[in-house]
Coordinates of C-alpha atoms in Angstrom, one line a residue:
X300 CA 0.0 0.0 0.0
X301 CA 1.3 3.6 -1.1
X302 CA 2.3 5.8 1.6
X303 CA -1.1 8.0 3.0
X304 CA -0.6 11.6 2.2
X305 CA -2.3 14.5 4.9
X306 CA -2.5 17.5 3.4
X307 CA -1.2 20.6 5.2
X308 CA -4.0 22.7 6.9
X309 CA -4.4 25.9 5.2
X310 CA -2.9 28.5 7.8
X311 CA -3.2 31.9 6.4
X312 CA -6.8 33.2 5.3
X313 CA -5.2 36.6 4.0
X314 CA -2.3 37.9 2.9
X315 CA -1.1 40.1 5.4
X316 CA 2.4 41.3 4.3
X317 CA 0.0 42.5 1.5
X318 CA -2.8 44.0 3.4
X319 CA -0.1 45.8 6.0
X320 CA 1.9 47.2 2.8
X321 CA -1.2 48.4 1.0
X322 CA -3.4 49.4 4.5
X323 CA -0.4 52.7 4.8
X324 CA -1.6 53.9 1.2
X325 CA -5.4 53.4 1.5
X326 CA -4.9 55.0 5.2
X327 CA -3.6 58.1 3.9
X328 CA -6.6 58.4 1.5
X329 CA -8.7 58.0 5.2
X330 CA -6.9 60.5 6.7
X331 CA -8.4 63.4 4.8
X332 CA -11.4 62.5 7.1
X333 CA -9.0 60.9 9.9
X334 CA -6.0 62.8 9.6
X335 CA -3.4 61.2 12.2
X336 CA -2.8 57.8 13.3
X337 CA -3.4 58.8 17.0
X338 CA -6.9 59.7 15.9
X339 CA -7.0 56.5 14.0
X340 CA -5.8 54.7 17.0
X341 CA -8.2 56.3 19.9
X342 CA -11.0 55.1 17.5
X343 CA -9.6 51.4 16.8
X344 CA -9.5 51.5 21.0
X345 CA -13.3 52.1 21.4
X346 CA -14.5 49.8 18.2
X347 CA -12.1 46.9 18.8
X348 CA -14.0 45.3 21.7
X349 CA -16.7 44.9 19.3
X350 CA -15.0 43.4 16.2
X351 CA -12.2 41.1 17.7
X352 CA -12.6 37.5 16.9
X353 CA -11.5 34.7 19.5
X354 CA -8.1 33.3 18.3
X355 CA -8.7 30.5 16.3
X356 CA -6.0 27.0 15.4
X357 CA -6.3 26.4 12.1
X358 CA -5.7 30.3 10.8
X359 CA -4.3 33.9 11.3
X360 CA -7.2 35.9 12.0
X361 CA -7.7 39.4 10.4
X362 CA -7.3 42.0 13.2
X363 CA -9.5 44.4 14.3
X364 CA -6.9 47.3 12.7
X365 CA -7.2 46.0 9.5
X366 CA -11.1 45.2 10.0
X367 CA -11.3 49.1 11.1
X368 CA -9.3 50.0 8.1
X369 CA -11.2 48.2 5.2
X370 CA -14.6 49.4 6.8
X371 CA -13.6 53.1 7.0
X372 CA -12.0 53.1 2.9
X373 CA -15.1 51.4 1.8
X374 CA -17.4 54.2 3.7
X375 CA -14.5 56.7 2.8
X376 CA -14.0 56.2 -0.9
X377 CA -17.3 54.6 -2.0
X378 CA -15.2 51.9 -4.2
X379 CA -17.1 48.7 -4.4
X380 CA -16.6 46.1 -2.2
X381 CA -15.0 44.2 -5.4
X382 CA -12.3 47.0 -5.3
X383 CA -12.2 46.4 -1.4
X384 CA -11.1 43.0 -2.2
X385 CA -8.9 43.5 -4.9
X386 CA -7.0 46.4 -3.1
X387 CA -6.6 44.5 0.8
X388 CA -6.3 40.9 -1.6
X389 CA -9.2 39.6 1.3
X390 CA -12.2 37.3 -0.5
X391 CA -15.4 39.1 -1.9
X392 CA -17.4 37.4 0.5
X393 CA -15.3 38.1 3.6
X394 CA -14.8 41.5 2.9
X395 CA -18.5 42.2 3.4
X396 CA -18.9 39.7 6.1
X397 CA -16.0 42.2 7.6
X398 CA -17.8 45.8 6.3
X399 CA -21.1 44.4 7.9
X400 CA -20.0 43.1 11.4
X401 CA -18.0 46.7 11.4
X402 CA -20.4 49.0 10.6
X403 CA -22.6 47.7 13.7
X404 CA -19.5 47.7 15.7
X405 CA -19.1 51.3 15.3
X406 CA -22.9 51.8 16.0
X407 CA -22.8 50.0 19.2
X408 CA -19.2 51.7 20.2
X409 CA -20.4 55.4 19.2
X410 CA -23.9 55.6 19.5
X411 CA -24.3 56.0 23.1
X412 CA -21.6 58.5 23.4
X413 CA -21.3 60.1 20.4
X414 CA -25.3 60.4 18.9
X415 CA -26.5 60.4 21.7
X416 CA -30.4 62.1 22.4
X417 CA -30.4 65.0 24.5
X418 CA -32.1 63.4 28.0
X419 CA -32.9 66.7 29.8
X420 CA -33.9 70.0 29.7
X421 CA -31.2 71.3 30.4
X422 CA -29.3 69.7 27.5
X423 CA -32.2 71.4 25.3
X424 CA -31.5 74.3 26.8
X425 CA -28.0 74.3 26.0
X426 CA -28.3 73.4 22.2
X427 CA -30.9 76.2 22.1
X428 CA -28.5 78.7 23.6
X429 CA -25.9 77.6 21.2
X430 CA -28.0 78.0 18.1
X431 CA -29.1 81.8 19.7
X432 CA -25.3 82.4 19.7
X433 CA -24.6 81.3 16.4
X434 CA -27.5 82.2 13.9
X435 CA -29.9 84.8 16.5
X436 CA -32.9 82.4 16.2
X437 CA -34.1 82.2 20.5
X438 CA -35.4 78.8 21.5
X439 CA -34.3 76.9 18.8
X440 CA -33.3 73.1 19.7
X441 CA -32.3 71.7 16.4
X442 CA -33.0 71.9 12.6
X443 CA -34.5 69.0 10.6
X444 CA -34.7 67.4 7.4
X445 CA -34.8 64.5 5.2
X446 CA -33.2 62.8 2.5
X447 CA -33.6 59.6 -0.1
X448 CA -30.2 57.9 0.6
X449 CA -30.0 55.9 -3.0
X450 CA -29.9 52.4 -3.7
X451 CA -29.7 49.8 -6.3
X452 CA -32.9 48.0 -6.7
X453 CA -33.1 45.8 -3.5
X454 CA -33.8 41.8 -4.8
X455 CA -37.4 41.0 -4.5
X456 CA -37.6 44.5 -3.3
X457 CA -41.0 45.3 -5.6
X458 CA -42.0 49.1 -5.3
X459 CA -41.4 49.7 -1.6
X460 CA -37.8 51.9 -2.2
X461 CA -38.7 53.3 -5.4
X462 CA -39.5 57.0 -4.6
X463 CA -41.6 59.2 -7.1
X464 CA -38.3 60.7 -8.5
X465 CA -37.9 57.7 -10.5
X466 CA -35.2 55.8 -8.1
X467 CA -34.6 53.3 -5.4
X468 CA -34.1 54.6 -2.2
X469 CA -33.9 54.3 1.9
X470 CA -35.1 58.0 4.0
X471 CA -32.8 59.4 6.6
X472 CA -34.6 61.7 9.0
X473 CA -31.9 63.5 11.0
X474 CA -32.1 66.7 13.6
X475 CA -28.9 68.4 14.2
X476 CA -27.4 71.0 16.7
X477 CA -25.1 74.3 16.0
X478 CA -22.2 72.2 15.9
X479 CA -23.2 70.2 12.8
X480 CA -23.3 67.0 15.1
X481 CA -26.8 65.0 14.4
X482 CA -29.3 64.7 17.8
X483 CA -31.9 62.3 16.9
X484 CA -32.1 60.5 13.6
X485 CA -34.3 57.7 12.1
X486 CA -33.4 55.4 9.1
X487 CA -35.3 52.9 7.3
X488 CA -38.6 54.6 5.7
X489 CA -39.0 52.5 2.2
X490 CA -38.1 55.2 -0.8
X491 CA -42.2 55.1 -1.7
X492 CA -43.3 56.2 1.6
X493 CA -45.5 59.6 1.5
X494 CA -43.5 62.5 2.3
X495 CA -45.7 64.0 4.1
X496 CA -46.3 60.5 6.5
X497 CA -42.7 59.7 7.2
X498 CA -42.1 62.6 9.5
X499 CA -45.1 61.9 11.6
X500 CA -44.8 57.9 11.6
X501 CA -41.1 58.5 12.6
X502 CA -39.8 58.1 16.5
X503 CA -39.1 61.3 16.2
X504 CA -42.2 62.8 14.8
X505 CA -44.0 60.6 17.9
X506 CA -41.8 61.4 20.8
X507 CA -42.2 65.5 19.7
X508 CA -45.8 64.3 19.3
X509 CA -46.1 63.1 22.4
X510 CA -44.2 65.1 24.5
X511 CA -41.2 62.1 25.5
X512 CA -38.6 64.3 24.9
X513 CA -38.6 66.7 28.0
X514 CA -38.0 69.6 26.2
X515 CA -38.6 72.8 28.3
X516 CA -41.5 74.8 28.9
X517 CA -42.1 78.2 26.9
X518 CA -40.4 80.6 28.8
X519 CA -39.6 84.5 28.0
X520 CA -36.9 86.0 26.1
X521 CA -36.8 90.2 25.8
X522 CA -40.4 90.5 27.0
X523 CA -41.5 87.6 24.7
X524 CA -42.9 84.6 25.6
X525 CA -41.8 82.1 23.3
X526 CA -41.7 78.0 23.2
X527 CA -38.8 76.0 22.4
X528 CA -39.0 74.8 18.5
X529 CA -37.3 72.8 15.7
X530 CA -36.4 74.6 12.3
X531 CA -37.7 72.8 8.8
X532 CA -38.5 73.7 5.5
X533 CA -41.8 73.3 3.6
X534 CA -41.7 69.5 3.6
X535 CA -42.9 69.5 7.1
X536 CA -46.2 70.5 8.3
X537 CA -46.4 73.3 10.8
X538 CA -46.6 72.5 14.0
X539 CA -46.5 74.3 17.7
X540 CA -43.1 72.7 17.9
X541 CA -41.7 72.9 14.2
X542 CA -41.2 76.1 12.6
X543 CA -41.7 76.5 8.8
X544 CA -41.8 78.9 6.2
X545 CA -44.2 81.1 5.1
X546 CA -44.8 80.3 1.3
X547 CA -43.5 83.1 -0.6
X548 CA -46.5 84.2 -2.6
X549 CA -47.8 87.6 -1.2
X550 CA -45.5 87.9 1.5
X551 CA -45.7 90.8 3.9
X552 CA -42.1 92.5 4.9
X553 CA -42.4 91.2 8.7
X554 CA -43.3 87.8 7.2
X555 CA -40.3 88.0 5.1
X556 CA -38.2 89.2 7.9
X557 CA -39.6 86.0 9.7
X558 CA -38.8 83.7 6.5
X559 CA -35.3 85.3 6.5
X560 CA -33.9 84.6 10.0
X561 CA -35.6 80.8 9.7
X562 CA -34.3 79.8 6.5
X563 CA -30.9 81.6 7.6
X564 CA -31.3 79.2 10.8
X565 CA -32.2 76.7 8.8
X566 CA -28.6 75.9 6.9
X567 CA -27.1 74.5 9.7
X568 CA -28.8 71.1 8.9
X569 CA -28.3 71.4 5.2
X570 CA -24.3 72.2 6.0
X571 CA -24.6 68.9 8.6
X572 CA -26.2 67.1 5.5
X573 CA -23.1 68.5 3.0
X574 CA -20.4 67.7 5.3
X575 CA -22.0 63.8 6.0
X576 CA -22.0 63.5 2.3
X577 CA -18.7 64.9 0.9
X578 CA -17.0 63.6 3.4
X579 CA -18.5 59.6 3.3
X580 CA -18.0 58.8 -0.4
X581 CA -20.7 55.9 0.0
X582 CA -23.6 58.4 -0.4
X583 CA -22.2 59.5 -4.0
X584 CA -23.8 56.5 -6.1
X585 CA -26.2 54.5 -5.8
X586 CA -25.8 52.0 -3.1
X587 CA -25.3 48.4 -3.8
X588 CA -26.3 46.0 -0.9
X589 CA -29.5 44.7 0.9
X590 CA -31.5 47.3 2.4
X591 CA -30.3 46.0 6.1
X592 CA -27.1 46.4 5.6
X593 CA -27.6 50.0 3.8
X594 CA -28.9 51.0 7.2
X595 CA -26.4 50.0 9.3
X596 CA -23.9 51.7 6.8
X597 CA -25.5 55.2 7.1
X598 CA -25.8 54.7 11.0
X599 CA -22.1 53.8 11.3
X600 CA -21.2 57.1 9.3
X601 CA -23.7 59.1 11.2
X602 CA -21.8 57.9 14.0
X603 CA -18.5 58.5 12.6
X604 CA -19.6 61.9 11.6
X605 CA -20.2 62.9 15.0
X606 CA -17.3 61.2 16.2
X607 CA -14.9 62.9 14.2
X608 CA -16.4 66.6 14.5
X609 CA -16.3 66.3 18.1
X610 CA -12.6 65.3 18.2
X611 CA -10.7 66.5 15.2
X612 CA -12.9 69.1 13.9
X613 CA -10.5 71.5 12.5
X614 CA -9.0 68.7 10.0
X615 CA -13.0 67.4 9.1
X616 CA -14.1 70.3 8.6
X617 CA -11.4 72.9 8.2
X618 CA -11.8 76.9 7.9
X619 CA -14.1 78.1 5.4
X620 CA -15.7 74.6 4.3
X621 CA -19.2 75.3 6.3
X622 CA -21.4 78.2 5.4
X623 CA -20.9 81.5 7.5
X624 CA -22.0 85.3 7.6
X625 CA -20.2 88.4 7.3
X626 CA -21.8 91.6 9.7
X627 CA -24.2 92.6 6.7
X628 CA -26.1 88.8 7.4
X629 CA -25.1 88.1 3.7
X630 CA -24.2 84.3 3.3
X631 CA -20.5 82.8 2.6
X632 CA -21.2 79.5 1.2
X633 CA -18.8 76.7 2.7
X634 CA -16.2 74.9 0.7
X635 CA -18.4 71.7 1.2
X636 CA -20.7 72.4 -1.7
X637 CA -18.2 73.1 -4.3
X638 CA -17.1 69.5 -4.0
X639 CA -20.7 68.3 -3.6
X640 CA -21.1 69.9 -6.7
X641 CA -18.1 68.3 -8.2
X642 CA -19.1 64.9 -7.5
X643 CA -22.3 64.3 -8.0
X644 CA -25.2 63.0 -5.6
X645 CA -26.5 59.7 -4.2
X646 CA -28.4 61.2 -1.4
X647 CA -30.9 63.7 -2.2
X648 CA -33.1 66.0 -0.2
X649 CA -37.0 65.1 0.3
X650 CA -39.5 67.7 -2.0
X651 CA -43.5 67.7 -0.9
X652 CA -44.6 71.0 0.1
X653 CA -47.4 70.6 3.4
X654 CA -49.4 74.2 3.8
X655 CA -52.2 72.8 6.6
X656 CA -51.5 73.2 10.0
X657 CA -53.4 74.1 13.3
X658 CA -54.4 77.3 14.6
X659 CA -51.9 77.2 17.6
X660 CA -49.2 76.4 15.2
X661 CA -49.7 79.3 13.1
X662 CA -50.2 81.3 16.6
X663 CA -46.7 80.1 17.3
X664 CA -45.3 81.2 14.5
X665 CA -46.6 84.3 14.8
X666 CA -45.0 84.9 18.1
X667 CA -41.9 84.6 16.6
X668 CA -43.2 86.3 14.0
X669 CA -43.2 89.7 16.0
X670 CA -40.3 89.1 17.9
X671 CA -38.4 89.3 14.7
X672 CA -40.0 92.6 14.0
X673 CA -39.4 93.8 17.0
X674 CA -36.7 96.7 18.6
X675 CA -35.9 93.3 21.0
X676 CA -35.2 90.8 18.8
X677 CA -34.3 92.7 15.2
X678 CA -31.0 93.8 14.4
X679 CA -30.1 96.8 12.3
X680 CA -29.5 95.3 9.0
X681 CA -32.1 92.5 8.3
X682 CA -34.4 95.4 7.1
X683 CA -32.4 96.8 4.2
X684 CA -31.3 92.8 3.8
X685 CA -35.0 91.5 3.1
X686 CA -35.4 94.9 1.1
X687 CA -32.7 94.0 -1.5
X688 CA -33.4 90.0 -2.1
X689 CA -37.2 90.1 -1.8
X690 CA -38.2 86.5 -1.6
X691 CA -35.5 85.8 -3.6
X692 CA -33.3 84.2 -0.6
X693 CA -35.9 81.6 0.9
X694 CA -36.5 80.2 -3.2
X695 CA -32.7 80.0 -3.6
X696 CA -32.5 78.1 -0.5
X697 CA -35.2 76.0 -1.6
X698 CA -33.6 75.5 -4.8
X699 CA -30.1 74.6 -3.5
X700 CA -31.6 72.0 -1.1
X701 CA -32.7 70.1 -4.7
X702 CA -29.4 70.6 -5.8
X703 CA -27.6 69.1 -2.3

């Protein structure tokens, strides 16, 4: 009888001299949104406990580093995960078992920390003073909006993502605060959902609804008495707690005074919304994966957003790339858009235009309404401001949200 021969188990499920010699390159293309590797490293230390795999005989295992690393260029970039594999020489199939088991790592890691609901009054209180400071609207805890997040047409996925524009999609509903870091967020609306429905059948729609947020009681500011209130555009109906528009036909000056502080206001969630795109590549093209795993990838970068302008801020988002004012209230558009411009979109704002609303919420709105108007809460130049643009400001905001 021939000698029996055993074959040699296979001990290496990588290549890591390769991944460690191309992981350098593909970091440095990271590090325009994670500039140093002690950033990169404070990061790995909070995600690691949630991606290391128990050390195994028959193979090396593929460390939580270079886990961390393939996640982060494939949200980075927006190369397919067929580039991923080509690039770190890791199989197809492992490489989005990796991106996956990632993404939720960073979720779990961040989330609580890092996109993390305000609790308290007092954390309301403190957003609201920070938005006062920055763009002069009083009481104002956060701007909202929503946006169709692009997909490829889900397998067996029927109608449910594709949206009236003609494309498959997932909605991101996302509230922010005045330092471009999201508050609340909900992910996971089909594309075909009405517009007008997704607000109100969101948690966040409910809890405002509902009163579960514990946001303060009205409470005077210069002899007004006004209530605390969310910022949004015309997709959202008016409510005692959101803050809309007035529609531009046959506006009255003090109502376009109104329209210009709001909309002004208003940018900071469509600068959040610029930033999250043109800085995670994923969102430029349509998105090819199963609608689960599409959700977990916009909550990981949600969470990586926040993470990263909370630590590194001047490298994310450096001088000049958000919008700001000079002392005239004209706008200096951001850097941000330039490049959104440049490369295209995969994420695109929500457009349904919602004129009913209650009694109280109009009453609310005309609180702030006068306050605008008034010696307390006008300054000197929003007069001859509103007087040289007309309406002309609130439709070019409009119209730059379709083009963001």
């Amino acid at each position: 009888m021939g000698q029996r021969i055993f074959k040699k188990k296979r001990e290496i499920w990588s290549v890591p001299h390769t991944v460690f010699r191309v992981a350098p390159v593909r970091q440095r293309v990271l590090y325009r949104d994670i500039r140093s590797p002690e950033r990169f490293e404070h990061l790995l230390t909070l995600v690691a406990p949630y991606i290391e795999k128990k050390a195994c005989r028959t193979r090396d295992l593929i460390s939580p580093a270079e886990r961390l690393v393939v996640t982060l260029r494939y949200l980075a970039t927006g190369d397919s995960q067929q580039s991923q594999s080509f690039n770190f020489r890791i199989g197809k199939s492992t490489i989005c078992h990796i991106i996956q088991e990632t993404c939720i790592g960073i979720w779990n890691a961040l989330s609580d920390v890092y996109l993390k609901c305000p609790s308290s009054s007092s954390d309301w209180e403190g957003i609201a003073n920070e938005m006062f400071e920055e763009w002069n609207f009083p009481h104002c805890i956060g701007a909202l909006d929503g946006k169709h997040v692009m997909i490829e047409c889900p397998l067996n996925g029927g109608s449910q993502y594709f949206n009236y524009k003609g494309y498959h999609s997932i909605v991101l509903l996302a509230m922010c605060d005045a330092k471009y870091c999201f508050t609340m967020v909900d992910v996971g609306n089909y594309g075909n959902d009405n517009d007008t429905s997704i607000f109100n059948k969101s948690d966040i729609g409910k809890g405002l609804a509902n009163g579960l947020f514990d946001i303060p009681d009205p409470s005077e500011v210069d002899g007004h008495m006004l209530p605390f209130v969310i910022v949004g555009d015309d997709i959202f109906g008016l409510k005692t707690y959101l803050m809309k528009p007035y529609p531009v036909q046959g506006l009255t000056e003090p109502r376009q005074v109104f329209n210009y502080w709001l909309s002004r206001c208003r940018r900071i969630i469509e600068n959040t919304f610029g930033i999250y795109t043109v800085r995670w590549l994923i969102f430029r093209r349509p998105i090819k994966a199963k609608p689960e795993h599409v959700d977990i990838n916009i909550k990981a970068c949600l969470c990586l957003h926040n993470y990263l302008m909370l630590t590194d801020n001047a490298y994310y988002t450096p001088q000049g790339f958000v919008d700001s004012n000079d002392n005239t209230g004209a706008i200096i558009e951001g850097d941000w858009r330039a490049e959104a411009t440049e490369l295209g979109g995969g994420i695109l704002p929500i457009q349904a235009k919602i004129n009913r609303y209650s009694g109280d919420a109009n009453e609310v709105r005309e609180k702030f309404e006068r306050y605008f108007n008034s010696n307390e809460g006008s300054v000197p130049w929003q007069l001859a401001h509103v007087r040289n643009c007309g309406n002309s400001y609130t439709e070019t905001l409009y119209q730059s949200q379709i083009n963001h």
